[in-house]
Short mmCIF file of C-alpha atoms in Angstrom, two decimals:
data_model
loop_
_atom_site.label_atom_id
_atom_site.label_comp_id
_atom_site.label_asym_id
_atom_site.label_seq_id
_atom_site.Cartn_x
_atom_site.Cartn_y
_atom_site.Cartn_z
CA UNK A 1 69.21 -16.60 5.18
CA UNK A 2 72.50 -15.06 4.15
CA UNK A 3 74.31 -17.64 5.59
CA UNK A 4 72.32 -20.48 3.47
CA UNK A 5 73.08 -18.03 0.29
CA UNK A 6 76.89 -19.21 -0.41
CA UNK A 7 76.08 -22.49 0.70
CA UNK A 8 73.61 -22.38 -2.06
CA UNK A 9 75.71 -21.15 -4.46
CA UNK A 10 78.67 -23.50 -3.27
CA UNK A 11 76.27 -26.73 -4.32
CA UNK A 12 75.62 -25.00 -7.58
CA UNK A 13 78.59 -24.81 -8.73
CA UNK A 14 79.79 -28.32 -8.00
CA UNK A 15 76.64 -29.21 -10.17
CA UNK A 16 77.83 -26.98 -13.10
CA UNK A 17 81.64 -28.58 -12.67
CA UNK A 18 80.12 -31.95 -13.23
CA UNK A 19 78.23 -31.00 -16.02
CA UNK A 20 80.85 -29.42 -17.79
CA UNK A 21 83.26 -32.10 -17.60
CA UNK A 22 83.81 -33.44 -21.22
CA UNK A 23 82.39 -36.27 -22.96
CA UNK A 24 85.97 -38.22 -23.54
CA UNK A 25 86.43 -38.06 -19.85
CA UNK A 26 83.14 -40.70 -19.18
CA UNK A 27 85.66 -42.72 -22.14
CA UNK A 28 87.03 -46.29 -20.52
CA UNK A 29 90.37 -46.18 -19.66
CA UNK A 30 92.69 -47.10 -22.76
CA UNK A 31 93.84 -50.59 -21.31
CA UNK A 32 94.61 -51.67 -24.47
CA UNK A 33 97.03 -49.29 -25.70
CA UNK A 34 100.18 -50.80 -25.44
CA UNK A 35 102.86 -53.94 -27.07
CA UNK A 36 102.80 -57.41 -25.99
CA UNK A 37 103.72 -60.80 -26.51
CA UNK A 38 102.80 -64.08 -26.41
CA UNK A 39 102.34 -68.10 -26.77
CA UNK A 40 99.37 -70.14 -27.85
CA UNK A 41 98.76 -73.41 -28.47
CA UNK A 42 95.58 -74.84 -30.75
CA UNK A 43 94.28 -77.54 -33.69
CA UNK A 44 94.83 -77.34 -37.41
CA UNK A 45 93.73 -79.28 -40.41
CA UNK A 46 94.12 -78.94 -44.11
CA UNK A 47 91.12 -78.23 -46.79
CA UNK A 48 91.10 -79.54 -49.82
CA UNK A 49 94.31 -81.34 -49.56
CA UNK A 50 95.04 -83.82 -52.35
CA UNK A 51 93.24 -87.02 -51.94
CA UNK A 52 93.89 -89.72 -49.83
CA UNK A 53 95.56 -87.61 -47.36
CA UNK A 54 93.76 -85.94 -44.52
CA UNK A 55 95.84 -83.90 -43.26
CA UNK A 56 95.86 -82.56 -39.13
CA UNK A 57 97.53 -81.61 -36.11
CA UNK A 58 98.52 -79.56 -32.88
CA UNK A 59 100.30 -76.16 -33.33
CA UNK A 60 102.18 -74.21 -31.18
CA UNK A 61 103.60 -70.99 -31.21
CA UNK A 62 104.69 -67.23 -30.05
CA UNK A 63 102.77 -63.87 -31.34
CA UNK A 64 103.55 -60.17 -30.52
CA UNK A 65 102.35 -56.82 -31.82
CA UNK A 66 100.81 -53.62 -30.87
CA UNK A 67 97.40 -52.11 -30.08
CA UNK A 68 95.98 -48.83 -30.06
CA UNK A 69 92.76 -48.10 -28.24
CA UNK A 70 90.66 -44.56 -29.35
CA UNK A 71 87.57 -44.84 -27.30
CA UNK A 72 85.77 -48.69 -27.77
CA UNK A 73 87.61 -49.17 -31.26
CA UNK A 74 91.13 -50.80 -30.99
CA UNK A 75 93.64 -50.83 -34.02
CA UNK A 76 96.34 -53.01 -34.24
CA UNK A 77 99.07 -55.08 -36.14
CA UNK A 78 100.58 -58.33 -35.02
CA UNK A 79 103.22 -60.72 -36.24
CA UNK A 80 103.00 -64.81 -35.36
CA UNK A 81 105.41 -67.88 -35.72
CA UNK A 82 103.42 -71.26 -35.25
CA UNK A 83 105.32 -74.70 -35.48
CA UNK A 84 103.35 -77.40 -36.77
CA UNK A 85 102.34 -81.00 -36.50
CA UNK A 86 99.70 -81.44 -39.21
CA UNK A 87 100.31 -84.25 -41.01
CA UNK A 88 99.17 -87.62 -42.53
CA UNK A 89 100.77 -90.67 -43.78
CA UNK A 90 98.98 -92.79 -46.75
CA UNK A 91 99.79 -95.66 -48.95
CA UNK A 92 100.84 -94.69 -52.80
CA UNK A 93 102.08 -96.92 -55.23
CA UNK A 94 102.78 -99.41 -52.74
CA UNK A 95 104.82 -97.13 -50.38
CA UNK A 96 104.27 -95.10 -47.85
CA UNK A 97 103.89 -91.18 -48.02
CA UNK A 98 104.00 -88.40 -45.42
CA UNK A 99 101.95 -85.23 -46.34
CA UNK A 100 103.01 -82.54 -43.46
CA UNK A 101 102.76 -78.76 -42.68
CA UNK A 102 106.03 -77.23 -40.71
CA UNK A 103 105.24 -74.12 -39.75
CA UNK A 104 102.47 -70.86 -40.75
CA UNK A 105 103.70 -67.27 -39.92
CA UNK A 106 101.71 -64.15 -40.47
CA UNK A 107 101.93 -60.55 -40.47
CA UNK A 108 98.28 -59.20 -39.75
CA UNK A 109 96.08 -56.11 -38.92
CA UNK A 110 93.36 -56.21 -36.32
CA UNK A 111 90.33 -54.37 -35.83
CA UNK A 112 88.68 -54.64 -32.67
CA UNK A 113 85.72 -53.13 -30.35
CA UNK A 114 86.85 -53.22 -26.37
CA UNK A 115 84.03 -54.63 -24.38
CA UNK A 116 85.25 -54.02 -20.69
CA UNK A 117 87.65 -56.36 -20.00
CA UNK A 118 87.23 -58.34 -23.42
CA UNK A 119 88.39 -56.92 -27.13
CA UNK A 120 86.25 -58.33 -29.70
CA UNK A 121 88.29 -58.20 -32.90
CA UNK A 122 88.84 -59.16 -36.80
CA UNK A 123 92.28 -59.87 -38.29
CA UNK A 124 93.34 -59.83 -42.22
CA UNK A 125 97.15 -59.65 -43.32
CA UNK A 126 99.74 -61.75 -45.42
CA UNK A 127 101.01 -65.49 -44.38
CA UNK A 128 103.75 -68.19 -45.44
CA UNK A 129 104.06 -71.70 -44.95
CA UNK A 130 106.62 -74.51 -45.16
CA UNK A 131 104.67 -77.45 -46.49
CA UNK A 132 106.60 -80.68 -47.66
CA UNK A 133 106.03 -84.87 -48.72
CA UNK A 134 108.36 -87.19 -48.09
CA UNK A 135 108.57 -91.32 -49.15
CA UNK A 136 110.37 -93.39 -51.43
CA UNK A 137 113.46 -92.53 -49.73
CA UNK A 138 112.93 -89.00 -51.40
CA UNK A 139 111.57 -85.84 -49.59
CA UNK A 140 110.33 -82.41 -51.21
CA UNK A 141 109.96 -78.96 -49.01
CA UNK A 142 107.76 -76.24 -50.69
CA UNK A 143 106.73 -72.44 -49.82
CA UNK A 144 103.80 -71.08 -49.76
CA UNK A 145 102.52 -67.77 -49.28
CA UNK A 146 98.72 -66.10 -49.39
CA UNK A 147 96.24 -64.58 -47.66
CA UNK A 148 95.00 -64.80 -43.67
CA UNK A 149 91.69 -63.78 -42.37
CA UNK A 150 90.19 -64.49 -39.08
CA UNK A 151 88.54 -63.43 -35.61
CA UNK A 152 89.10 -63.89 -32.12
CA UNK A 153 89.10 -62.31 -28.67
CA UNK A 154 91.28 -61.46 -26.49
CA UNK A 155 90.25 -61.03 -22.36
CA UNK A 156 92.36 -59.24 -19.43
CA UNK A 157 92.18 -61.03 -16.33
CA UNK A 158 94.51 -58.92 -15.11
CA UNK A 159 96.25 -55.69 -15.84
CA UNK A 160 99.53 -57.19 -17.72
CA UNK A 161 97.76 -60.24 -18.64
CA UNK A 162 94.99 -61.68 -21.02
CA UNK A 163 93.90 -64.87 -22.32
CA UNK A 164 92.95 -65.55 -25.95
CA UNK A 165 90.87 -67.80 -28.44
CA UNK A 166 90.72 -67.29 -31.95
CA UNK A 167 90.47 -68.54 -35.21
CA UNK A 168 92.32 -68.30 -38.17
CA UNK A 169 91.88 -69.65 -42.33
CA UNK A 170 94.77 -69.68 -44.13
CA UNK A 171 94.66 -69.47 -48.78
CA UNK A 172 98.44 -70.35 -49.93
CA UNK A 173 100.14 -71.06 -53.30
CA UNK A 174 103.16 -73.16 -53.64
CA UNK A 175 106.24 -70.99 -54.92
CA UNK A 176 105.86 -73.92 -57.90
CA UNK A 177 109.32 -73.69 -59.60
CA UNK A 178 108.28 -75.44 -62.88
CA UNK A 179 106.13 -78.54 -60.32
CA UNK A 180 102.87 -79.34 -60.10
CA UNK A 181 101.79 -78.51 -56.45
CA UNK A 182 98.29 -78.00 -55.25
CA UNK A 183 97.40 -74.91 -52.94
CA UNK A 184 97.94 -74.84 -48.98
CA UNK A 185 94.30 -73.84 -47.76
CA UNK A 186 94.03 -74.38 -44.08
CA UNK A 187 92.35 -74.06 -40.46
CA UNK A 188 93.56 -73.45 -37.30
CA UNK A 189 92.09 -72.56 -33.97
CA UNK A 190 93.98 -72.15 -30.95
CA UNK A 191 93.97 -70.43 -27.25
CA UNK A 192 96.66 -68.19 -25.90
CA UNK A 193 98.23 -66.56 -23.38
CA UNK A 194 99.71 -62.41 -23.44
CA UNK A 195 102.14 -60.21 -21.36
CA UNK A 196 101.24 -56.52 -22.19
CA UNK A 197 104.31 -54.32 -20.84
CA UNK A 198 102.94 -52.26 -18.00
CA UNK A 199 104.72 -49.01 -19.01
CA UNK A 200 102.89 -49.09 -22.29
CA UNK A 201 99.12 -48.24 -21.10
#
């Protein structure tokens, strides 16, 4: 019986050691934390573009930015170039006219939840454009600039790398400069790839 005592007292205590461990420790590991970059490819279309045109095409760009995981909630802010092919070609006035978007960039924040291996997220932040028409012999190139607000998620299928899907609406007015050009209001979803650097996490 006084043998069996410590022994008792032995399992006891690695009870009361795993009890008092702390509630962050039971936390997921941060595997979000981190920067990264990217490429993505997708489908965009115009809304409310000026009649006849109907305006639509591929994109295909790079993104990059940083996360910061705290718990399930991830912050972060990310910066995107996407080159564009929407575009449509209509008859006016006997001639023909090409309607086309060049390129969208965006600056955005995103707010996510981390789901295992998936993060859940929303995204808001500032965008430009280079929009432009060209026919007649005579071609015009306009900016635009606005608001971007969409949703996505990202998923790691591997610990420096995750795919993505998400999609993005884009409200833009024309820096006008004394012309009459209608607002830039678009779509685009697209699917991506990411490198996260491995030191970062």
């Amino acid at each position: 019986m006084i043998c069996a005592f410590p022994k008792k007292l032995a399992g006891l205590g690695a009870i009361a050691v795993v009890l008092a461990v702390p509630a962050q420790a039971q936390e997921p590991p941060a595997i979000w934390t981190g920067f990264y970059a990217g490429a993505h490819a997708g489908y965009g279309w115009a809304i409310d573009e000026p009649a006849p045109f109907d305006v639509s095409g591929g994109v295909l760009g790079m993104h990059a930015g940083y996360n910061y995981q705290m718990g399930l909630t991830v912050l972060g802010i990310e910066g995107d170039y996407t080159g564009s092919w929407m575009e449509d070609t209509q008859s006016a006035g006997g001639a023909r006219v090409t309607l086309d978007v060049d390129y969208v960039a965006s600056i955005r924040g995103r707010l996510g939840n981390a789901l295992g291996n998936a993060l859940l997220y929303g995204t808001i932040g500032y965008a430009w454009a280079d929009a432009g028409t060209s026919g007649l012999g005579v071609s015009r190139t306009t900016d635009f600039d606005g608001l971007v607000l969409g949703a996505g998620m990202d998923y790691k299928f591997a610990p420096d790398w995750s795919a993505r899907v998400e999609g993005l609406n884009y409200w833009l007015s024309p820096d006008r400069n004394g012309q009459d050009i209608d607002d830039l209001d678009a779509a685009v979803v697209r699917a991506g790839i990411t490198w996260h650097l491995p030191s970062s996490y």
